[in-house]
Short mmCIF file of C-alpha atoms in Angstrom, two decimals:
data_model
loop_
_atom_site.label_atom_id
_atom_site.label_comp_id
_atom_site.label_asym_id
_atom_site.label_seq_id
_atom_site.Cartn_x
_atom_site.Cartn_y
_atom_site.Cartn_z
CA UNK A 108 116.00 113.21 135.11
CA UNK A 109 117.10 110.22 133.03
CA UNK A 110 116.22 107.26 135.25
CA UNK A 111 113.71 105.14 133.32
CA UNK A 112 111.98 102.32 135.18
CA UNK A 113 110.32 99.77 132.94
CA UNK A 114 109.06 96.20 133.17
CA UNK A 115 112.24 94.87 131.55
CA UNK A 116 114.64 96.70 133.87
CA UNK A 117 116.06 100.08 134.76
CA UNK A 118 118.27 102.40 132.74
CA UNK A 119 119.71 105.86 133.05
CA UNK A 120 122.82 107.97 132.79
CA UNK A 121 125.65 107.29 135.22
CA UNK A 122 126.10 109.70 138.13
CA UNK A 123 124.05 112.61 139.41
CA UNK A 124 121.31 112.66 142.05
CA UNK A 125 120.04 109.34 143.40
CA UNK A 126 116.59 108.53 142.03
CA UNK A 127 117.11 110.79 139.02
CA UNK A 128 119.99 108.93 137.37
CA UNK A 129 121.56 105.47 137.52
CA UNK A 130 123.58 105.76 140.73
CA UNK A 131 125.12 103.06 142.95
CA UNK A 132 122.18 103.41 145.34
CA UNK A 133 119.69 102.81 142.51
CA UNK A 134 121.69 99.80 141.31
CA UNK A 135 121.56 98.23 144.79
CA UNK A 136 117.87 99.05 145.16
CA UNK A 137 116.75 97.40 141.92
CA UNK A 138 119.11 94.44 142.18
CA UNK A 139 117.70 93.74 145.64
CA UNK A 140 114.13 94.04 144.32
CA UNK A 141 114.95 91.58 141.53
CA UNK A 142 116.33 89.02 144.02
CA UNK A 143 113.25 89.44 146.21
CA UNK A 144 111.00 88.81 143.22
CA UNK A 145 112.96 85.76 142.09
CA UNK A 146 112.89 84.37 145.65
CA UNK A 147 109.11 84.75 145.66
CA UNK A 148 108.88 83.03 142.28
CA UNK A 149 111.14 80.15 143.29
CA UNK A 150 109.64 79.68 146.75
CA UNK A 151 112.63 80.95 148.68
CA UNK A 152 115.22 78.55 147.18
CA UNK A 153 118.86 79.62 147.04
CA UNK A 154 119.16 81.38 143.71
CA UNK A 155 121.87 81.26 141.08
CA UNK A 156 121.98 84.38 138.90
CA UNK A 157 124.07 84.97 135.77
CA UNK A 158 125.66 88.42 135.33
CA UNK A 159 127.09 89.67 132.02
CA UNK A 160 127.95 93.10 130.61
CA UNK A 161 128.83 94.90 127.41
CA UNK A 162 131.98 97.03 127.09
CA UNK A 163 130.59 100.33 128.39
CA UNK A 164 132.97 102.42 130.46
CA UNK A 165 130.71 102.05 133.49
CA UNK A 166 130.17 98.31 133.00
CA UNK A 167 132.80 97.07 135.47
CA UNK A 168 131.62 99.46 138.18
CA UNK A 169 127.96 98.58 137.71
CA UNK A 170 128.78 94.88 137.50
CA UNK A 171 130.79 94.90 140.73
CA UNK A 172 127.90 96.57 142.59
CA UNK A 173 125.39 94.08 141.17
CA UNK A 174 127.57 91.09 142.04
CA UNK A 175 128.11 92.31 145.61
CA UNK A 176 124.41 93.05 146.06
CA UNK A 177 123.41 89.61 144.78
CA UNK A 178 125.83 87.99 147.23
CA UNK A 179 124.51 90.18 150.04
CA UNK A 180 120.98 89.07 149.20
CA UNK A 181 121.99 85.41 149.50
CA UNK A 182 122.16 84.60 145.78
CA UNK A 183 125.00 82.72 144.12
CA UNK A 184 126.55 84.29 141.02
CA UNK A 185 127.82 83.02 137.69
CA UNK A 186 129.74 85.96 136.24
CA UNK A 187 130.34 85.73 132.49
CA UNK A 188 132.05 89.13 132.38
CA UNK A 189 132.27 90.81 128.98
CA UNK A 190 129.44 89.10 127.14
CA UNK A 191 126.74 89.87 124.59
CA UNK A 192 123.08 90.12 125.55
CA UNK A 193 122.22 86.87 123.70
CA UNK A 194 125.30 85.22 125.19
CA UNK A 195 124.19 86.09 128.72
CA UNK A 196 120.74 84.73 127.89
CA UNK A 197 122.30 81.50 126.63
CA UNK A 198 124.45 81.26 129.77
CA UNK A 199 121.28 81.24 131.89
CA UNK A 200 119.91 78.39 129.79
CA UNK A 201 123.17 76.43 129.59
CA UNK A 202 123.89 76.62 133.33
CA UNK A 203 120.24 76.09 134.31
CA UNK A 204 120.42 79.25 136.39
CA UNK A 205 117.39 80.87 138.01
CA UNK A 206 117.77 84.18 136.19
CA UNK A 207 120.19 86.75 134.89
CA UNK A 208 121.07 90.43 134.83
CA UNK A 209 122.46 91.94 131.64
CA UNK A 210 124.37 95.20 132.13
CA UNK A 211 123.84 97.16 128.93
CA UNK A 212 122.00 100.19 127.63
CA UNK A 213 121.84 98.63 124.16
CA UNK A 214 122.13 101.36 121.49
CA UNK A 215 122.13 104.31 123.93
CA UNK A 216 125.24 106.55 124.07
CA UNK A 217 128.17 105.75 126.36
CA UNK A 218 126.94 107.74 129.38
CA UNK A 219 123.97 105.38 129.69
CA UNK A 220 123.81 101.97 131.31
CA UNK A 221 121.03 99.64 132.40
CA UNK A 222 120.02 96.48 134.22
CA UNK A 223 118.03 94.12 131.99
CA UNK A 224 116.34 91.33 133.92
CA UNK A 225 115.96 87.71 132.82
CA UNK A 226 113.91 84.77 134.04
CA UNK A 227 115.06 81.15 134.33
CA UNK A 228 114.49 80.65 130.58
CA UNK A 229 116.96 83.39 129.70
CA UNK A 230 114.07 85.59 128.56
CA UNK A 231 113.03 89.08 129.66
CA UNK A 232 110.48 89.39 132.44
CA UNK A 233 106.90 89.83 131.29
CA UNK A 234 104.64 92.75 132.18
CA UNK A 235 103.30 91.31 135.43
CA UNK A 236 106.74 90.19 136.61
CA UNK A 237 108.38 93.49 135.75
CA UNK A 238 105.73 95.47 137.60
CA UNK A 239 106.24 93.30 140.67
CA UNK A 240 109.97 94.09 140.65
CA UNK A 241 109.21 97.82 140.41
CA UNK A 242 106.78 97.53 143.34
CA UNK A 243 109.32 95.67 145.47
CA UNK A 244 111.90 98.36 144.73
CA UNK A 245 109.70 100.88 146.52
CA UNK A 246 109.38 98.62 149.60
CA UNK A 247 112.49 99.14 151.70
CA UNK A 248 111.45 96.79 154.53
CA UNK A 249 113.86 94.02 153.52
CA UNK A 250 115.83 91.91 155.97
CA UNK A 251 119.15 90.88 154.40
CA UNK A 252 120.66 87.43 155.13
CA UNK A 253 123.13 86.90 157.98
CA UNK A 254 126.80 86.23 157.23
CA UNK A 255 126.50 82.43 157.00
CA UNK A 256 123.79 82.77 154.35
CA UNK A 257 125.39 85.23 151.94
CA UNK A 258 125.96 84.07 148.39
CA UNK A 259 129.16 83.10 146.63
CA UNK A 260 130.59 83.38 143.14
CA UNK A 261 130.29 79.83 141.85
CA UNK A 262 131.86 80.48 138.45
CA UNK A 263 133.67 83.14 136.45
CA UNK A 264 133.98 82.29 132.78
CA UNK A 265 134.22 83.65 129.27
CA UNK A 266 130.97 82.32 127.83
CA UNK A 267 131.45 83.83 124.36
CA UNK A 268 133.26 80.78 122.86
CA UNK A 269 130.46 78.51 124.09
CA UNK A 270 127.81 80.75 122.55
CA UNK A 271 129.68 80.77 119.23
CA UNK A 272 129.90 76.97 119.20
CA UNK A 273 126.18 76.69 120.00
CA UNK A 274 125.39 78.89 117.00
CA UNK A 275 127.70 76.98 114.66
CA UNK A 276 126.14 73.68 115.76
CA UNK A 277 122.67 74.69 114.52
CA UNK A 278 121.31 72.42 111.79
CA UNK A 279 120.53 75.40 109.56
CA UNK A 280 124.08 76.78 109.77
CA UNK A 281 126.21 75.21 107.03
CA UNK A 282 129.78 75.99 108.04
CA UNK A 283 131.30 74.18 105.05
CA UNK A 284 129.15 76.08 102.55
CA UNK A 285 130.18 79.41 104.06
CA UNK A 286 133.85 78.43 104.17
CA UNK A 287 133.72 77.53 100.49
CA UNK A 288 132.62 81.05 99.57
CA UNK A 289 135.59 82.65 101.39
CA UNK A 290 133.66 85.84 102.18
CA UNK A 291 135.56 89.01 102.97
CA UNK A 292 133.64 90.82 105.70
CA UNK A 293 134.11 94.24 107.28
CA UNK A 294 132.91 94.36 110.91
CA UNK A 295 131.92 97.54 112.75
CA UNK A 296 131.27 96.69 116.41
CA UNK A 297 131.27 100.28 117.75
CA UNK A 298 134.10 99.39 120.19
CA UNK A 299 132.02 97.06 122.35
CA UNK A 300 131.81 93.32 123.00
CA UNK A 301 130.82 92.59 119.40
CA UNK A 302 134.40 93.46 118.44
CA UNK A 303 135.52 90.30 120.21
CA UNK A 304 132.68 87.94 119.37
CA UNK A 305 131.69 88.70 115.76
CA UNK A 306 135.22 88.43 114.28
CA UNK A 307 135.76 85.12 116.10
CA UNK A 308 132.47 83.78 114.74
CA UNK A 309 133.33 84.90 111.20
CA UNK A 310 136.82 83.41 111.34
CA UNK A 311 135.36 80.05 112.39
CA UNK A 312 133.13 80.37 109.30
CA UNK A 313 136.24 80.76 107.14
CA UNK A 314 135.77 84.47 106.45
CA UNK A 315 138.49 87.05 105.98
CA UNK A 316 137.72 89.76 108.54
CA UNK A 317 138.50 93.46 108.31
CA UNK A 318 138.01 95.00 111.75
CA UNK A 319 136.58 98.46 112.22
CA UNK A 320 135.91 99.84 115.71
CA UNK A 321 136.45 96.42 117.27
CA UNK A 322 138.44 97.40 120.37
CA UNK A 323 136.08 96.72 123.34
CA UNK A 324 136.95 99.87 125.26
CA UNK A 325 133.47 101.43 125.45
CA UNK A 326 134.55 104.53 123.55
CA UNK A 327 131.87 104.39 120.88
CA UNK A 328 133.36 105.57 117.59
CA UNK A 329 130.01 106.89 116.38
CA UNK A 330 126.39 106.96 117.49
CA UNK A 331 125.97 103.29 118.49
CA UNK A 332 122.55 102.79 116.92
CA UNK A 333 123.16 100.93 113.62
CA UNK A 334 121.24 103.33 111.38
CA UNK A 335 122.37 104.36 107.87
CA UNK A 336 123.39 107.87 108.94
CA UNK A 337 125.85 106.36 111.44
CA UNK A 338 127.45 103.90 109.02
CA UNK A 339 129.22 106.05 106.44
CA UNK A 340 132.68 104.85 107.53
CA UNK A 341 132.01 101.16 106.99
CA UNK A 342 130.52 101.86 103.55
CA UNK A 343 133.78 103.51 102.48
CA UNK A 344 135.90 100.68 103.91
CA UNK A 345 133.82 98.02 102.15
CA UNK A 346 134.37 99.68 98.79
CA UNK A 347 138.07 100.25 99.48
CA UNK A 348 138.65 96.66 100.61
CA UNK A 349 136.46 95.19 97.85
CA UNK A 350 134.66 93.24 100.57
CA UNK A 351 131.63 91.04 100.01
CA UNK A 352 129.61 92.64 102.80
CA UNK A 353 129.68 94.54 106.05
CA UNK A 354 128.36 93.44 109.44
CA UNK A 355 127.32 96.05 111.99
CA UNK A 356 126.15 95.33 115.54
CA UNK A 357 125.06 97.52 118.44
CA UNK A 358 126.96 97.54 121.76
CA UNK A 359 125.24 94.45 123.21
CA UNK A 360 125.03 92.53 119.91
CA UNK A 361 121.32 91.77 119.72
CA UNK A 362 120.77 93.91 116.61
CA UNK A 363 122.31 93.18 113.20
CA UNK A 364 122.61 95.57 110.27
CA UNK A 365 124.15 94.49 106.97
CA UNK A 366 125.88 96.51 104.25
CA UNK A 367 126.13 95.47 100.60
CA UNK A 368 129.32 95.06 98.59
CA UNK A 369 128.78 98.45 96.93
CA UNK A 370 128.48 100.21 100.30
CA UNK A 371 124.70 100.54 100.14
CA UNK A 372 122.56 99.55 103.11
CA UNK A 373 120.93 96.13 102.97
CA UNK A 374 118.46 97.62 105.44
CA UNK A 375 117.91 96.69 109.09
CA UNK A 376 114.35 95.66 108.28
CA UNK A 377 115.62 93.22 105.66
CA UNK A 378 118.02 91.37 108.00
CA UNK A 379 115.02 89.50 109.44
CA UNK A 380 113.35 89.25 106.03
CA UNK A 381 116.34 87.49 104.45
CA UNK A 382 116.99 85.16 107.38
CA UNK A 383 113.29 84.25 107.46
CA UNK A 384 113.34 83.59 103.72
CA UNK A 385 116.15 81.10 104.29
CA UNK A 386 114.52 79.35 107.26
CA UNK A 387 111.09 79.17 105.61
CA UNK A 388 112.59 77.69 102.44
CA UNK A 389 113.60 74.65 104.53
CA UNK A 390 111.14 74.68 107.44
CA UNK A 391 107.44 75.29 106.87
CA UNK A 392 105.95 77.53 109.52
CA UNK A 393 104.86 80.94 110.70
CA UNK A 394 106.61 84.20 111.50
CA UNK A 395 106.16 87.13 113.88
CA UNK A 396 107.48 90.68 114.02
CA UNK A 397 106.18 93.77 115.76
CA UNK A 398 103.62 96.24 114.41
CA UNK A 399 106.31 98.76 113.43
CA UNK A 400 108.23 96.26 111.28
CA UNK A 401 108.21 96.05 107.50
CA UNK A 402 105.40 94.44 105.50
CA UNK A 403 108.13 92.63 103.56
CA UNK A 404 108.23 89.86 106.18
CA UNK A 405 104.51 89.23 105.67
CA UNK A 406 105.04 89.02 101.90
CA UNK A 407 107.91 86.54 102.22
CA UNK A 408 106.07 84.44 104.80
CA UNK A 409 102.95 84.14 102.68
CA UNK A 410 105.03 83.30 99.61
CA UNK A 411 106.31 80.27 101.55
CA UNK A 412 102.79 79.29 102.62
CA UNK A 413 103.13 80.45 106.21
CA UNK A 414 101.11 82.84 108.35
CA UNK A 415 102.53 86.16 109.50
CA UNK A 416 101.37 87.73 112.79
CA UNK A 417 102.20 91.15 114.22
CA UNK A 418 102.79 91.66 117.94
CA UNK A 419 103.01 94.72 120.13
CA UNK A 420 106.40 96.47 120.05
CA UNK A 421 109.00 94.99 122.41
CA UNK A 422 110.99 91.76 122.42
CA UNK A 423 108.96 90.21 125.23
CA UNK A 424 105.78 90.76 123.18
CA UNK A 425 107.31 89.28 120.04
CA UNK A 426 108.45 86.20 121.97
CA UNK A 427 105.02 85.70 123.52
CA UNK A 428 103.36 85.90 120.10
CA UNK A 429 105.93 83.53 118.58
CA UNK A 430 105.14 80.93 121.23
CA UNK A 431 101.41 81.45 120.76
CA UNK A 432 101.57 80.99 116.98
CA UNK A 433 104.33 78.39 116.88
CA UNK A 434 106.54 80.67 114.77
CA UNK A 435 109.76 79.12 113.46
CA UNK A 436 111.46 82.49 113.04
CA UNK A 437 110.68 86.02 114.14
CA UNK A 438 112.06 89.20 115.58
CA UNK A 439 111.96 92.95 115.20
CA UNK A 440 112.57 95.18 112.22
CA UNK A 441 115.53 96.85 113.93
CA UNK A 442 117.74 93.92 112.93
CA UNK A 443 116.72 91.66 115.79
CA UNK A 444 116.55 87.99 114.74
CA UNK A 445 114.89 85.50 117.10
CA UNK A 446 115.45 81.84 116.17
CA UNK A 447 113.70 79.50 118.64
CA UNK A 448 115.81 76.51 117.59
CA UNK A 449 118.53 78.08 119.77
CA UNK A 450 116.68 80.44 122.14
CA UNK A 451 113.94 83.07 122.37
CA UNK A 452 116.06 86.19 122.23
CA UNK A 453 117.34 88.61 119.59
CA UNK A 454 120.74 87.30 118.59
CA UNK A 455 123.07 88.93 116.05
CA UNK A 456 125.38 85.88 116.07
CA UNK A 457 122.51 83.67 114.96
CA UNK A 458 121.60 86.28 112.36
CA UNK A 459 125.13 86.41 110.93
CA UNK A 460 125.54 82.61 110.72
CA UNK A 461 122.12 82.00 109.14
CA UNK A 462 122.46 84.92 106.73
CA UNK A 463 125.91 83.89 105.50
CA UNK A 464 124.69 80.32 105.00
CA UNK A 465 121.82 81.66 102.90
CA UNK A 466 124.09 83.99 100.90
CA UNK A 467 126.55 81.16 100.27
CA UNK A 468 123.83 78.83 99.04
CA UNK A 469 122.25 81.52 96.84
CA UNK A 470 125.69 82.18 95.32
CA UNK A 471 124.90 85.80 94.58
CA UNK A 472 125.98 89.23 95.76
CA UNK A 473 124.42 91.09 98.67
CA UNK A 474 122.89 93.72 96.40
CA UNK A 475 121.39 91.05 94.10
CA UNK A 476 119.81 89.29 97.10
CA UNK A 477 118.37 92.56 98.38
CA UNK A 478 116.93 93.41 94.95
CA UNK A 479 114.88 90.22 95.04
CA UNK A 480 112.72 91.38 97.96
CA UNK A 481 109.69 93.69 97.87
CA UNK A 482 110.83 97.30 98.09
CA UNK A 483 109.32 99.20 101.01
CA UNK A 484 110.40 102.52 102.45
CA UNK A 485 109.85 103.69 106.01
CA UNK A 486 109.45 107.14 107.52
CA UNK A 487 109.83 107.57 111.29
CA UNK A 488 108.60 110.75 112.93
CA UNK A 489 107.28 112.02 116.24
CA UNK A 490 104.94 114.75 117.44
CA UNK A 491 105.77 116.53 120.68
CA UNK A 492 102.62 117.39 122.62
CA UNK A 493 101.92 119.43 125.72
CA UNK A 494 101.53 117.47 129.00
CA UNK A 495 97.89 118.62 129.15
CA UNK A 496 96.95 116.68 126.01
CA UNK A 497 95.35 113.27 126.61
CA UNK A 498 97.36 111.09 124.22
CA UNK A 499 95.13 108.04 124.72
CA UNK A 500 92.09 110.10 123.75
CA UNK A 501 93.84 111.36 120.61
CA UNK A 502 94.73 107.80 119.55
CA UNK A 503 91.16 106.65 120.20
CA UNK A 504 89.83 109.38 117.93
CA UNK A 505 92.24 108.33 115.17
CA UNK A 506 91.09 104.74 115.56
CA UNK A 507 87.45 105.80 115.24
CA UNK A 508 88.19 107.96 112.18
CA UNK A 509 89.61 104.96 110.33
CA UNK A 510 87.28 102.28 111.68
CA UNK A 511 86.51 101.24 108.10
CA UNK A 512 90.14 100.28 107.46
CA UNK A 513 92.19 97.36 108.78
CA UNK A 514 93.02 98.67 112.28
CA UNK A 515 95.10 96.99 114.99
CA UNK A 516 95.04 98.59 118.46
CA UNK A 517 97.09 96.16 120.59
CA UNK A 518 99.88 98.75 120.76
CA UNK A 519 98.73 102.24 119.86
CA UNK A 520 96.90 102.36 116.54
CA UNK A 521 98.13 100.75 113.34
CA UNK A 522 96.13 101.35 110.17
CA UNK A 523 96.90 98.96 107.32
CA UNK A 524 95.90 100.45 103.98
CA UNK A 525 96.13 98.28 100.83
CA UNK A 526 99.38 99.87 99.63
CA UNK A 527 100.89 101.31 102.82
CA UNK A 528 100.46 101.63 106.60
CA UNK A 529 100.80 104.02 109.51
CA UNK A 530 101.53 103.13 113.14
CA UNK A 531 100.80 105.65 115.89
CA UNK A 532 102.25 104.96 119.36
CA UNK A 533 102.59 107.04 122.49
CA UNK A 534 105.80 107.28 124.44
CA UNK A 535 105.77 105.77 127.93
CA UNK A 536 108.00 108.49 129.33
CA UNK A 537 107.04 111.78 127.66
CA UNK A 538 104.11 113.43 125.84
CA UNK A 539 105.05 112.22 122.38
CA UNK A 540 103.21 110.34 119.65
CA UNK A 541 105.48 108.36 117.35
CA UNK A 542 104.35 108.25 113.73
CA UNK A 543 105.81 105.39 111.69
CA UNK A 544 104.79 104.85 108.07
CA UNK A 545 105.78 102.48 105.27
CA UNK A 546 105.06 102.69 101.56
CA UNK A 547 106.39 101.70 98.13
CA UNK A 548 108.47 104.89 97.88
CA UNK A 549 110.23 107.19 100.32
CA UNK A 550 108.21 110.15 99.10
CA UNK A 551 104.93 108.31 99.64
CA UNK A 552 105.98 107.24 103.15
CA UNK A 553 106.91 110.82 104.04
CA UNK A 554 103.69 112.16 102.54
CA UNK A 555 101.61 109.66 104.54
CA UNK A 556 103.45 110.60 107.72
CA UNK A 557 102.89 114.33 107.19
CA UNK A 558 99.21 113.71 106.50
CA UNK A 559 98.73 111.96 109.84
CA UNK A 560 100.89 114.45 111.71
CA UNK A 561 98.60 117.17 110.34
CA UNK A 562 95.47 115.29 111.41
CA UNK A 563 96.78 114.73 114.94
CA UNK A 564 97.85 118.33 115.33
CA UNK A 565 94.41 119.41 114.19
CA UNK A 566 92.77 117.20 116.82
CA UNK A 567 95.08 118.62 119.48
CA UNK A 568 94.62 122.20 118.36
CA UNK A 569 98.35 122.61 117.64
#
C-alpha cells in the first residue's frame, strides 16, 4: 500500500488497487474533496483553479483526470501545463485564482505522483484545511452540478516565461552583474520540467549553459533526489567542461543543490545559507528554517544582527513561522529557498538568480565562497521499531532525560548541545524514528547519532 494521505495532498504509485495506490478513482475522489472544501471556504462562489504538472510519465493522465473532475464539480480551470511547483504557485497569485493543484511527487521515483493542494495565496493548505479535505474525501454524499453549471477551461498557457521574468525583475537580482561574469553552468534537471526552465533562466542571465538530463520526458536519469550520491555525473562534467558551477534541481524545481567548480558539493544545506547571507547583507531582518536544518543559518543570521528561528519540519510550517517573525528570507535545509519578496514558496529559480548575483558580486569561486561559512556535518539515520512500540512515549522519555539541555519539542525532540545537536522525529506513516545529527566533523555527527540510536533501542528493549 503506497497511498499516503496528508494535509498537503495525496501521493502514491500509479496503478494497482483503488484506495491502496494512486488510481483514477482516487484522483477523482480527492480532487472533488478539494473543490468541496474550497467552495466552503469561498462561500459557494464559482471557483477558478490553476493546474500545473512536472514531466512525470503519468503527469498528462493525472492532469486530464483532474481537469475533467474540476470542470464536473463546477470549477473553472487555468491549465499551465508543464510547469514547476513554484511556477504553479506564482500562477495562482498572478491570475488571482482561488487555488491550485500541483501534479508532482517531488523527489520520489518516476512511478510516484501526487496532488499538492494550494490556497488562494498560492501556498499549501495548513493543518486544519488539509484535514478538512481528507474528511470530505470520505463523505461520498456529493451532488455534482447540472450540465449548465459545469466549469470551463478559461486559459491554457505556458506560465514558465512569466515566472522567469518575475524572478529577474526582483530588486535583489542584478542581471547586469551576472552577465558581466559570463558564468559557465552545468545543469542537471533529471529529465523533468527544470530542463526547460533553468537553462532559459540562466541564458537570460548571460550564462553559458551545458545541459545534462534536460529532456523533459519523465525518464529520470538517476535517483531524482539531489543528494551527493546521486550527482557523480555532473561532478565529472563540471571538471571536464571547466565550468564555474553546477545547478541541480529536483523534478518539480523547488529544491536547489549547487556543485563547485572542482566537482565538490556546495551542500544542499548551504544553498539557503549563502542566499541568506546575500539578502541579509542588504536587508536587515530575521530568518527561519526547520529544526532539521543546519546551524550555519543561525550563525550567518546572527552575524548580520538578525534573529534566527526554527520551525517544525514542512514548508507550511516554515512559511507560518516566517510570517510570524517577519523573516526576510527562509526555507529548508534541503535546498529550498523561500523569498517573500516574490512569494511564500520554495523556489529554485529564485535561489539560482539570487545566488548567482551574490557570486558575481563576491567575485570569487564557488569553493572559496563555501570555505567562508562555518563547517558543519550532518548524519541522517532512522530506527525501525515494531508496531507495538509507543513512539510518542519513547520521545517523551528522551525529552525528560535531557531536560537540562536546550530542548525543542514542537516537532519531535530536538536537543541543542553547545557544539552539536540531535533531532528525533517519528514517521507519520510507519513505526520509525528518524535520527538527525549535526556536528563540526562527520565522525562526531555519526558518533552522536549512534549514541542516541543506542539509547532509544535500550528504552525500547531492542
